[in-house]
Structures are given as C-alpha cells and as structure tokens.
Amino acid sequence: MANAVSFIKAITIATAFILSGVFSGTLSGTVFADESVLSYRGDAFSLDGSTLLYTEHHQLTYRQVSSDSDKAVNEPISRITRYQDANTQEFAVKENTYRYGSATPEFNLTDTRYGYYEEVTYENDRWRASYREPTEADKGKLGKPDYTPVIDSGFDEFVRSVWPELMDGDTVRFSFAVPSRLEWVNFRLIPLKNENGTLTVEMRLSSRLLSWLLDPVKLSYDTETMRLLTYRGLTNIRDKNGEGIQAEIRYTYPD
C-alpha cells in the first residue's frame, strides 16, 4: 500500500502540469520581431464551484511557421507560469523552453511554500529528471517511453498534434514524464463527446489494472481554436497537509 500511496503522490504532481500549455512564454522578457506573446489565466475553483482556490498566470511566446499544408501554425518557444493564492500572493513559478519539440519542453518548477523543486532537461541525447522536497531528493535518466513522449505543458501541443484522431473518437496513448518517479507513466486520452463547439476528453492511466489509483481527469477544448477551456480533477497544487487539491480550472483568453 505504501507503494500505491507513493505512486498516487507522484501522479498528483504530474497531472496538473498537463494543463499548463497553450503555446509558450518568454523567460528572459525579450521578444524578437518574428515572435508574439499570449497572456492568459486559469482560475482554480473547488469542485462545487463555490471557492476560488488559486490562479495561474501564463505568459507565452511563440512564432508562426508554415505547416505541410502551407497553413501557418503557432510554434512554442518558451513560457513562464506564475501561481497565486486567493489573496494574490505568488507561491510558485514554472518555466518551460521548447528546444527539442513542442510536446517535450524542458522545464523547472519551484513551489516556495513547501520547498519543492523539480525539473526535466535534455543532456547528451538523454532526458534527465530531478526533484527535491524537504524530506527527500533524487535525480536520474529517463528510460525509453512506450508511446509518444510528452513533458509538462507539452501535453497541450500533443493534443493539437492528435486532434484529427480525437475528433474521430479514437483513443490516443502517450507516455508522460514524472520527475518524482524518474520515469515515464503511460496514459490514455479518451474522447467523450463533441457538441456545441466543445470537445471533452478524459485522461486515464493506460494500465487498466492501475487505473483505480487515479480518478479520471476531464478536459474540455474549444473545437475552433483548440484551446483548453476547463480542467477538472487532481491538480499539482497541494493543501496545507501536502495533499493534491481537486479543482476545476477555468481558462480565459484575450479577445
């Protein structure tokens, strides 16, 4: 049972990193002529919708490039996400850089309330992960993923890359990097419904034997813009006891 608890804790930390991506944000503050910046926010409420728990503030930098169909697409460059409590006090910062593919950004996260830090980097042709918290720390190389590798906010870019399959109702599998386990964890992304301009998908652990460890996470996307609208489930933000918070996060974008 101890291993199960440890696994749940690790997935708690991992799942909400999935909801952090819609293109990307600059770390240095410098934006070049061919780059654009998108700023948006997420408001995390209790599951009954009565209480604002915290907010996410995303600053994203991207460039437009031509795709195979000669249609311009947004390519992520970098991002910074700041987390604030309900009293607007900042407590965590996450940085991403997209040097090795839109679905696999390097990243680091610092939560000052718990002294928690984790990162994933690419060095010498290998993905490496590390984490540090008050009671333990570890680092190591990630092995070979079973499916398409996805790291942190690269999840949102991954969703767009498999958009046709999801719109056709097909389940998609991917391997998600979990630094606190120093390994890839396999997930299924399952389309639930497509109506009124919204695509709703459900994320589950790929192993049906282990799926009981984590309640499904539900995400909804705008079918026209492919932007994330809501995330409902376990987040990476913890309460005063260090346990993951269940929340519904609602995203708003500039006109």
PDB file of C-alpha atoms in Angstrom:
ATOM      1  CA  MET A   1       0.000   0.000   0.000  1.00  0.00           C
ATOM      2  CA  ALA A   2       2.914   2.335   0.662  1.00  0.00           C
ATOM      3  CA  ASN A   3       3.997   1.982  -2.957  1.00  0.00           C
ATOM      4  CA  ALA A   4       0.472   2.818  -4.090  1.00  0.00           C
ATOM      5  CA  VAL A   5       0.452   5.960  -1.946  1.00  0.00           C
ATOM      6  CA  SER A   6       3.815   6.987  -3.372  1.00  0.00           C
ATOM      7  CA  PHE A   7       2.540   6.396  -6.889  1.00  0.00           C
ATOM      8  CA  ILE A   8      -0.573   8.490  -6.271  1.00  0.00           C
ATOM      9  CA  LYS A   9       1.582  11.300  -4.877  1.00  0.00           C
ATOM     10  CA  ALA A  10       3.776  11.225  -7.954  1.00  0.00           C
ATOM     11  CA  ILE A  11       0.815  11.290 -10.330  1.00  0.00           C
ATOM     12  CA  THR A  12      -0.730  14.083  -8.270  1.00  0.00           C
ATOM     13  CA  ILE A  13       2.323  16.175  -9.048  1.00  0.00           C
ATOM     14  CA  ALA A  14       2.284  15.148 -12.696  1.00  0.00           C
ATOM     15  CA  THR A  15      -1.326  15.545 -13.733  1.00  0.00           C
ATOM     16  CA  ALA A  16      -1.719  19.264 -13.363  1.00  0.00           C
ATOM     17  CA  PHE A  17       1.432  20.026 -15.297  1.00  0.00           C
ATOM     18  CA  ILE A  18      -0.581  18.681 -18.188  1.00  0.00           C
ATOM     19  CA  LEU A  19      -2.914  21.654 -18.030  1.00  0.00           C
ATOM     20  CA  SER A  20      -0.251  24.306 -18.358  1.00  0.00           C
ATOM     21  CA  GLY A  21       0.197  24.641 -22.105  1.00  0.00           C
ATOM     22  CA  VAL A  22      -1.253  26.772 -24.835  1.00  0.00           C
ATOM     23  CA  PHE A  23       1.821  27.688 -26.908  1.00  0.00           C
ATOM     24  CA  SER A  24       4.528  29.176 -24.590  1.00  0.00           C
ATOM     25  CA  GLY A  25       6.124  32.133 -22.669  1.00  0.00           C
ATOM     26  CA  THR A  26       9.411  34.028 -22.615  1.00  0.00           C
ATOM     27  CA  LEU A  27      11.789  33.563 -19.693  1.00  0.00           C
ATOM     28  CA  SER A  28      14.120  36.436 -20.429  1.00  0.00           C
ATOM     29  CA  GLY A  29      11.484  39.040 -21.216  1.00  0.00           C
ATOM     30  CA  THR A  30      12.973  39.666 -24.687  1.00  0.00           C
ATOM     31  CA  VAL A  31      10.610  39.197 -27.623  1.00  0.00           C
ATOM     32  CA  PHE A  32      12.038  39.262 -31.146  1.00  0.00           C
ATOM     33  CA  ALA A  33      10.379  40.714 -34.235  1.00  0.00           C
ATOM     34  CA  ASP A  34       9.040  37.396 -35.529  1.00  0.00           C
ATOM     35  CA  GLU A  35       7.620  36.358 -32.144  1.00  0.00           C
ATOM     36  CA  SER A  36       4.273  37.003 -30.470  1.00  0.00           C
ATOM     37  CA  VAL A  37       3.191  36.843 -26.841  1.00  0.00           C
ATOM     38  CA  LEU A  38      -0.068  35.476 -25.482  1.00  0.00           C
ATOM     39  CA  SER A  39      -1.061  36.082 -21.855  1.00  0.00           C
ATOM     40  CA  TYR A  40      -3.999  34.231 -20.310  1.00  0.00           C
ATOM     41  CA  ARG A  41      -5.103  32.959 -16.914  1.00  0.00           C
ATOM     42  CA  GLY A  42      -6.692  30.000 -15.199  1.00  0.00           C
ATOM     43  CA  ASP A  43      -8.945  30.252 -12.148  1.00  0.00           C
ATOM     44  CA  ALA A  44      -8.985  27.127  -9.976  1.00  0.00           C
ATOM     45  CA  PHE A  45     -12.234  26.620  -8.064  1.00  0.00           C
ATOM     46  CA  SER A  46     -13.372  23.940  -5.660  1.00  0.00           C
ATOM     47  CA  LEU A  47     -15.265  21.193  -7.487  1.00  0.00           C
ATOM     48  CA  ASP A  48     -18.609  22.620  -6.347  1.00  0.00           C
ATOM     49  CA  GLY A  49     -17.609  25.989  -7.813  1.00  0.00           C
ATOM     50  CA  SER A  50     -18.061  27.921  -4.571  1.00  0.00           C
ATOM     51  CA  THR A  51     -14.469  28.805  -3.642  1.00  0.00           C
ATOM     52  CA  LEU A  52     -11.562  30.281  -5.586  1.00  0.00           C
ATOM     53  CA  LEU A  53      -8.505  28.251  -4.556  1.00  0.00           C
ATOM     54  CA  TYR A  54      -5.703  29.805  -6.625  1.00  0.00           C
ATOM     55  CA  THR A  55      -4.951  31.346 -10.031  1.00  0.00           C
ATOM     56  CA  GLU A  56      -2.469  30.623 -12.814  1.00  0.00           C
ATOM     57  CA  HIS A  57      -0.969  33.429 -14.900  1.00  0.00           C
ATOM     58  CA  HIS A  58       0.540  32.316 -18.199  1.00  0.00           C
ATOM     59  CA  GLN A  59       2.817  34.347 -20.437  1.00  0.00           C
ATOM     60  CA  LEU A  60       3.504  32.571 -23.701  1.00  0.00           C
ATOM     61  CA  THR A  61       5.850  33.359 -26.568  1.00  0.00           C
ATOM     62  CA  TYR A  62       5.513  31.663 -29.971  1.00  0.00           C
ATOM     63  CA  ARG A  63       6.263  32.163 -33.651  1.00  0.00           C
ATOM     64  CA  GLN A  64       4.170  31.376 -36.705  1.00  0.00           C
ATOM     65  CA  VAL A  65       5.627  28.813 -39.095  1.00  0.00           C
ATOM     66  CA  SER A  66       4.325  27.122 -42.239  1.00  0.00           C
ATOM     67  CA  SER A  67       2.999  23.579 -41.904  1.00  0.00           C
ATOM     68  CA  ASP A  68       2.972  20.792 -44.508  1.00  0.00           C
ATOM     69  CA  SER A  69      -0.357  22.145 -45.728  1.00  0.00           C
ATOM     70  CA  ASP A  70       1.167  25.639 -46.091  1.00  0.00           C
ATOM     71  CA  LYS A  71      -1.097  26.829 -43.299  1.00  0.00           C
ATOM     72  CA  ALA A  72       0.595  28.938 -40.607  1.00  0.00           C
ATOM     73  CA  VAL A  73       0.735  27.278 -37.193  1.00  0.00           C
ATOM     74  CA  ASN A  74       1.943  28.558 -33.846  1.00  0.00           C
ATOM     75  CA  GLU A  75       5.247  27.047 -32.723  1.00  0.00           C
ATOM     76  CA  PRO A  76       6.042  27.368 -29.000  1.00  0.00           C
ATOM     77  CA  ILE A  77       9.340  28.904 -27.953  1.00  0.00           C
ATOM     78  CA  SER A  78       9.178  29.370 -24.177  1.00  0.00           C
ATOM     79  CA  ARG A  79       6.755  30.084 -21.330  1.00  0.00           C
ATOM     80  CA  ILE A  80       6.518  31.233 -17.755  1.00  0.00           C
ATOM     81  CA  THR A  81       3.617  30.406 -15.442  1.00  0.00           C
ATOM     82  CA  ARG A  82       3.081  32.115 -12.089  1.00  0.00           C
ATOM     83  CA  TYR A  83       0.772  30.715  -9.423  1.00  0.00           C
ATOM     84  CA  GLN A  84      -1.011  32.932  -6.884  1.00  0.00           C
ATOM     85  CA  ASP A  85      -3.202  32.068  -3.930  1.00  0.00           C
ATOM     86  CA  ALA A  86      -6.694  33.535  -3.477  1.00  0.00           C
ATOM     87  CA  ASN A  87      -5.089  36.601  -1.858  1.00  0.00           C
ATOM     88  CA  THR A  88      -2.912  37.190  -4.974  1.00  0.00           C
ATOM     89  CA  GLN A  89       0.292  36.123  -3.199  1.00  0.00           C
ATOM     90  CA  GLU A  90       2.657  34.313  -5.546  1.00  0.00           C
ATOM     91  CA  PHE A  91       3.761  30.891  -4.300  1.00  0.00           C
ATOM     92  CA  ALA A  92       5.110  29.022  -7.323  1.00  0.00           C
ATOM     93  CA  VAL A  93       6.760  29.640 -10.700  1.00  0.00           C
ATOM     94  CA  LYS A  94       7.242  27.277 -13.623  1.00  0.00           C
ATOM     95  CA  GLU A  95       9.457  27.857 -16.689  1.00  0.00           C
ATOM     96  CA  ASN A  96       9.442  25.981 -19.998  1.00  0.00           C
ATOM     97  CA  THR A  97      11.714  26.061 -23.044  1.00  0.00           C
ATOM     98  CA  TYR A  98      10.863  24.211 -26.261  1.00  0.00           C
ATOM     99  CA  ARG A  99      14.235  23.393 -27.796  1.00  0.00           C
ATOM    100  CA  TYR A 100      13.541  19.712 -28.549  1.00  0.00           C
ATOM    101  CA  GLY A 101       9.988  19.637 -29.841  1.00  0.00           C
ATOM    102  CA  SER A 102       6.661  21.204 -28.942  1.00  0.00           C
ATOM    103  CA  ALA A 103       5.476  18.162 -26.937  1.00  0.00           C
ATOM    104  CA  THR A 104       8.723  17.807 -24.973  1.00  0.00           C
ATOM    105  CA  PRO A 105       9.783  21.097 -23.378  1.00  0.00           C
ATOM    106  CA  GLU A 106      12.444  21.261 -20.725  1.00  0.00           C
ATOM    107  CA  PHE A 107      11.025  22.731 -17.538  1.00  0.00           C
ATOM    108  CA  ASN A 108      11.603  23.589 -13.909  1.00  0.00           C
ATOM    109  CA  LEU A 109       9.087  24.284 -11.136  1.00  0.00           C
ATOM    110  CA  THR A 110       9.632  25.908  -7.741  1.00  0.00           C
ATOM    111  CA  ASP A 111       6.946  25.947  -5.020  1.00  0.00           C
ATOM    112  CA  THR A 112       8.274  28.149  -2.206  1.00  0.00           C
ATOM    113  CA  ARG A 113       5.605  27.109   0.317  1.00  0.00           C
ATOM    114  CA  TYR A 114       6.934  23.544   0.572  1.00  0.00           C
ATOM    115  CA  GLY A 115      10.473  23.994  -0.660  1.00  0.00           C
ATOM    116  CA  TYR A 116       9.611  21.760  -3.618  1.00  0.00           C
ATOM    117  CA  TYR A 117      11.615  21.853  -6.861  1.00  0.00           C
ATOM    118  CA  GLU A 118      11.642  19.633  -9.924  1.00  0.00           C
ATOM    119  CA  GLU A 119      12.933  19.737 -13.463  1.00  0.00           C
ATOM    120  CA  VAL A 120      13.363  17.800 -16.686  1.00  0.00           C
ATOM    121  CA  THR A 121      16.284  18.584 -19.006  1.00  0.00           C
ATOM    122  CA  TYR A 122      17.831  17.089 -22.138  1.00  0.00           C
ATOM    123  CA  GLU A 123      21.558  16.375 -21.948  1.00  0.00           C
ATOM    124  CA  ASN A 124      23.835  14.154 -24.054  1.00  0.00           C
ATOM    125  CA  ASP A 125      20.921  12.685 -26.016  1.00  0.00           C
ATOM    126  CA  ARG A 126      19.056  11.644 -22.859  1.00  0.00           C
ATOM    127  CA  TRP A 127      16.158  13.049 -20.881  1.00  0.00           C
ATOM    128  CA  ARG A 128      17.063  13.615 -17.235  1.00  0.00           C
ATOM    129  CA  ALA A 129      14.791  14.373 -14.294  1.00  0.00           C
ATOM    130  CA  SER A 130      15.308  15.522 -10.738  1.00  0.00           C
ATOM    131  CA  TYR A 131      13.232  16.633  -7.774  1.00  0.00           C
ATOM    132  CA  ARG A 132      13.814  17.979  -4.296  1.00  0.00           C
ATOM    133  CA  GLU A 133      11.498  18.357  -1.316  1.00  0.00           C
ATOM    134  CA  PRO A 134      12.107  18.759   2.436  1.00  0.00           C
ATOM    135  CA  THR A 135      12.211  15.011   3.152  1.00  0.00           C
ATOM    136  CA  GLU A 136      13.825  13.557   0.022  1.00  0.00           C
ATOM    137  CA  ALA A 137      15.540  14.237  -3.299  1.00  0.00           C
ATOM    138  CA  ASP A 138      16.670  12.218  -6.308  1.00  0.00           C
ATOM    139  CA  LYS A 139      17.796  12.544  -9.922  1.00  0.00           C
ATOM    140  CA  GLY A 140      18.402  10.216 -12.839  1.00  0.00           C
ATOM    141  CA  LYS A 141      17.955   9.397 -16.513  1.00  0.00           C
ATOM    142  CA  LEU A 142      14.574   8.610 -18.002  1.00  0.00           C
ATOM    143  CA  GLY A 143      14.317   5.363 -19.940  1.00  0.00           C
ATOM    144  CA  LYS A 144      12.698   4.791 -23.313  1.00  0.00           C
ATOM    145  CA  PRO A 145       8.984   5.759 -23.391  1.00  0.00           C
ATOM    146  CA  ASP A 146       6.431   3.195 -24.556  1.00  0.00           C
ATOM    147  CA  TYR A 147       4.430   5.731 -26.540  1.00  0.00           C
ATOM    148  CA  THR A 148       4.842   9.303 -27.815  1.00  0.00           C
ATOM    149  CA  PRO A 149       6.809  11.161 -25.124  1.00  0.00           C
ATOM    150  CA  VAL A 150       5.114  14.175 -23.543  1.00  0.00           C
ATOM    151  CA  ILE A 151       6.626  16.509 -20.955  1.00  0.00           C
ATOM    152  CA  ASP A 152       4.800  19.023 -18.769  1.00  0.00           C
ATOM    153  CA  SER A 153       2.954  21.726 -20.770  1.00  0.00           C
ATOM    154  CA  GLY A 154       3.864  19.892 -23.970  1.00  0.00           C
ATOM    155  CA  PHE A 155       0.653  17.968 -23.356  1.00  0.00           C
ATOM    156  CA  ASP A 156      -1.420  20.728 -24.904  1.00  0.00           C
ATOM    157  CA  GLU A 157       0.735  20.733 -28.032  1.00  0.00           C
ATOM    158  CA  PHE A 158       0.420  16.946 -28.124  1.00  0.00           C
ATOM    159  CA  VAL A 159      -3.379  17.254 -28.038  1.00  0.00           C
ATOM    160  CA  ARG A 160      -3.290  19.510 -31.075  1.00  0.00           C
ATOM    161  CA  SER A 161      -0.986  17.090 -32.903  1.00  0.00           C
ATOM    162  CA  VAL A 162      -3.517  14.249 -32.477  1.00  0.00           C
ATOM    163  CA  TRP A 163      -6.578  16.460 -32.928  1.00  0.00           C
ATOM    164  CA  PRO A 164      -7.927  14.568 -36.006  1.00  0.00           C
ATOM    165  CA  GLU A 165      -7.860  11.264 -34.105  1.00  0.00           C
ATOM    166  CA  LEU A 166      -9.664  12.765 -31.125  1.00  0.00           C
ATOM    167  CA  MET A 167     -12.281  14.378 -33.342  1.00  0.00           C
ATOM    168  CA  ASP A 168     -12.856  10.952 -34.942  1.00  0.00           C
ATOM    169  CA  GLY A 169     -13.442   9.446 -31.497  1.00  0.00           C
ATOM    170  CA  ASP A 170     -10.187   7.490 -31.303  1.00  0.00           C
ATOM    171  CA  THR A 171      -8.334   6.849 -28.048  1.00  0.00           C
ATOM    172  CA  VAL A 172      -4.707   8.040 -28.031  1.00  0.00           C
ATOM    173  CA  ARG A 173      -1.925   6.787 -25.753  1.00  0.00           C
ATOM    174  CA  PHE A 174       1.124   8.731 -24.621  1.00  0.00           C
ATOM    175  CA  SER A 175       3.970   8.500 -22.101  1.00  0.00           C
ATOM    176  CA  PHE A 176       4.222  11.380 -19.627  1.00  0.00           C
ATOM    177  CA  ALA A 177       7.431  12.251 -17.762  1.00  0.00           C
ATOM    178  CA  VAL A 178       7.058  12.151 -13.955  1.00  0.00           C
ATOM    179  CA  PRO A 179      10.222  13.580 -12.346  1.00  0.00           C
ATOM    180  CA  SER A 180       9.325  12.424  -8.830  1.00  0.00           C
ATOM    181  CA  ARG A 181       9.359   8.813 -10.113  1.00  0.00           C
ATOM    182  CA  LEU A 182      12.226   9.319 -12.563  1.00  0.00           C
ATOM    183  CA  GLU A 183      10.224   7.542 -15.242  1.00  0.00           C
ATOM    184  CA  TRP A 184       7.558   7.774 -17.923  1.00  0.00           C
ATOM    185  CA  VAL A 185       3.967   6.961 -16.946  1.00  0.00           C
ATOM    186  CA  ASN A 186       1.548   5.811 -19.653  1.00  0.00           C
ATOM    187  CA  PHE A 187      -1.852   7.459 -20.111  1.00  0.00           C
ATOM    188  CA  ARG A 188      -4.894   7.090 -22.354  1.00  0.00           C
ATOM    189  CA  LEU A 189      -6.651  10.139 -23.765  1.00  0.00           C
ATOM    190  CA  ILE A 190     -10.262   9.201 -24.474  1.00  0.00           C
ATOM    191  CA  PRO A 191     -12.750  11.415 -26.375  1.00  0.00           C
ATOM    192  CA  LEU A 192     -16.086  11.546 -24.532  1.00  0.00           C
ATOM    193  CA  LYS A 193     -18.249  13.937 -26.536  1.00  0.00           C
ATOM    194  CA  ASN A 194     -18.096  16.605 -29.216  1.00  0.00           C
ATOM    195  CA  GLU A 195     -21.001  19.010 -29.124  1.00  0.00           C
ATOM    196  CA  ASN A 196     -21.827  22.720 -29.071  1.00  0.00           C
ATOM    197  CA  GLY A 197     -18.322  23.634 -30.201  1.00  0.00           C
ATOM    198  CA  THR A 198     -16.629  21.805 -27.311  1.00  0.00           C
ATOM    199  CA  LEU A 199     -14.599  18.606 -27.345  1.00  0.00           C
ATOM    200  CA  THR A 200     -14.482  16.826 -23.980  1.00  0.00           C
ATOM    201  CA  VAL A 201     -11.763  14.250 -23.341  1.00  0.00           C
ATOM    202  CA  GLU A 202     -10.850  12.086 -20.374  1.00  0.00           C
ATOM    203  CA  MET A 203      -7.353  11.183 -19.242  1.00  0.00           C
ATOM    204  CA  ARG A 204      -6.776   7.841 -17.530  1.00  0.00           C
ATOM    205  CA  LEU A 205      -3.774   5.746 -16.618  1.00  0.00           C
ATOM    206  CA  SER A 206      -3.089   3.422 -19.535  1.00  0.00           C
ATOM    207  CA  SER A 207      -2.949   0.309 -17.353  1.00  0.00           C
ATOM    208  CA  ARG A 208      -6.473  -0.828 -16.556  1.00  0.00           C
ATOM    209  CA  LEU A 209      -5.090  -2.665 -13.510  1.00  0.00           C
ATOM    210  CA  LEU A 210      -3.705   0.598 -12.072  1.00  0.00           C
ATOM    211  CA  SER A 211      -6.451   2.953 -13.255  1.00  0.00           C
ATOM    212  CA  TRP A 212      -8.134   2.776  -9.831  1.00  0.00           C
ATOM    213  CA  LEU A 213      -5.180   4.715  -8.388  1.00  0.00           C
ATOM    214  CA  LEU A 214      -6.215   7.930 -10.102  1.00  0.00           C
ATOM    215  CA  ASP A 215      -9.694   9.250 -10.822  1.00  0.00           C
ATOM    216  CA  PRO A 216     -10.108  10.309 -14.459  1.00  0.00           C
ATOM    217  CA  VAL A 217      -9.222  13.890 -15.341  1.00  0.00           C
ATOM    218  CA  LYS A 218     -11.655  15.649 -17.683  1.00  0.00           C
ATOM    219  CA  LEU A 219     -10.616  18.399 -20.066  1.00  0.00           C
ATOM    220  CA  SER A 220     -12.683  20.444 -22.491  1.00  0.00           C
ATOM    221  CA  TYR A 221     -11.394  22.219 -25.607  1.00  0.00           C
ATOM    222  CA  ASP A 222     -12.857  24.763 -27.987  1.00  0.00           C
ATOM    223  CA  THR A 223     -13.178  22.910 -31.307  1.00  0.00           C
ATOM    224  CA  GLU A 224     -12.480  26.029 -33.377  1.00  0.00           C
ATOM    225  CA  THR A 225      -9.371  27.352 -31.601  1.00  0.00           C
ATOM    226  CA  MET A 226      -8.273  24.040 -29.998  1.00  0.00           C
ATOM    227  CA  ARG A 227      -7.674  25.966 -26.764  1.00  0.00           C
ATOM    228  CA  LEU A 228      -8.116  24.387 -23.359  1.00  0.00           C
ATOM    229  CA  LEU A 229     -11.284  25.685 -21.657  1.00  0.00           C
ATOM    230  CA  THR A 230     -11.562  23.666 -18.444  1.00  0.00           C
ATOM    231  CA  TYR A 231      -9.608  21.085 -16.472  1.00  0.00           C
ATOM    232  CA  ARG A 232     -11.387  19.098 -13.780  1.00  0.00           C
ATOM    233  CA  GLY A 233      -9.575  16.695 -11.472  1.00  0.00           C
ATOM    234  CA  LEU A 234      -6.482  16.274  -9.352  1.00  0.00           C
ATOM    235  CA  THR A 235      -4.018  19.172  -9.550  1.00  0.00           C
ATOM    236  CA  ASN A 236      -0.347  19.586  -8.659  1.00  0.00           C
ATOM    237  CA  ILE A 237      -1.130  22.320  -6.141  1.00  0.00           C
ATOM    238  CA  ARG A 238      -1.168  20.992  -2.599  1.00  0.00           C
ATOM    239  CA  ASP A 239      -3.088  21.905   0.529  1.00  0.00           C
ATOM    240  CA  LYS A 240      -1.558  22.652   3.947  1.00  0.00           C
ATOM    241  CA  ASN A 241      -1.126  18.918   4.552  1.00  0.00           C
ATOM    242  CA  GLY A 242       0.818  18.465   1.330  1.00  0.00           C
ATOM    243  CA  GLU A 243      -2.009  16.593  -0.417  1.00  0.00           C
ATOM    244  CA  GLY A 244      -3.057  17.304  -4.001  1.00  0.00           C
ATOM    245  CA  ILE A 245      -6.099  19.541  -4.475  1.00  0.00           C
ATOM    246  CA  GLN A 246      -9.107  18.542  -6.574  1.00  0.00           C
ATOM    247  CA  ALA A 247     -10.249  21.529  -8.602  1.00  0.00           C
ATOM    248  CA  GLU A 248     -11.979  22.785 -11.708  1.00  0.00           C
ATOM    249  CA  ILE A 249      -9.745  25.242 -13.556  1.00  0.00           C
ATOM    250  CA  ARG A 250     -11.430  27.634 -15.983  1.00  0.00           C
ATOM    251  CA  TYR A 251      -9.267  29.323 -18.604  1.00  0.00           C
ATOM    252  CA  THR A 252      -9.867  32.754 -20.102  1.00  0.00           C
ATOM    253  CA  TYR A 253      -8.066  34.300 -23.082  1.00  0.00           C
ATOM    254  CA  PRO A 254      -7.839  37.783 -24.549  1.00  0.00           C
ATOM    255  CA  ASP A 255     -10.259  38.620 -27.386  1.00  0.00           C
TER     256      ASP A 255
END
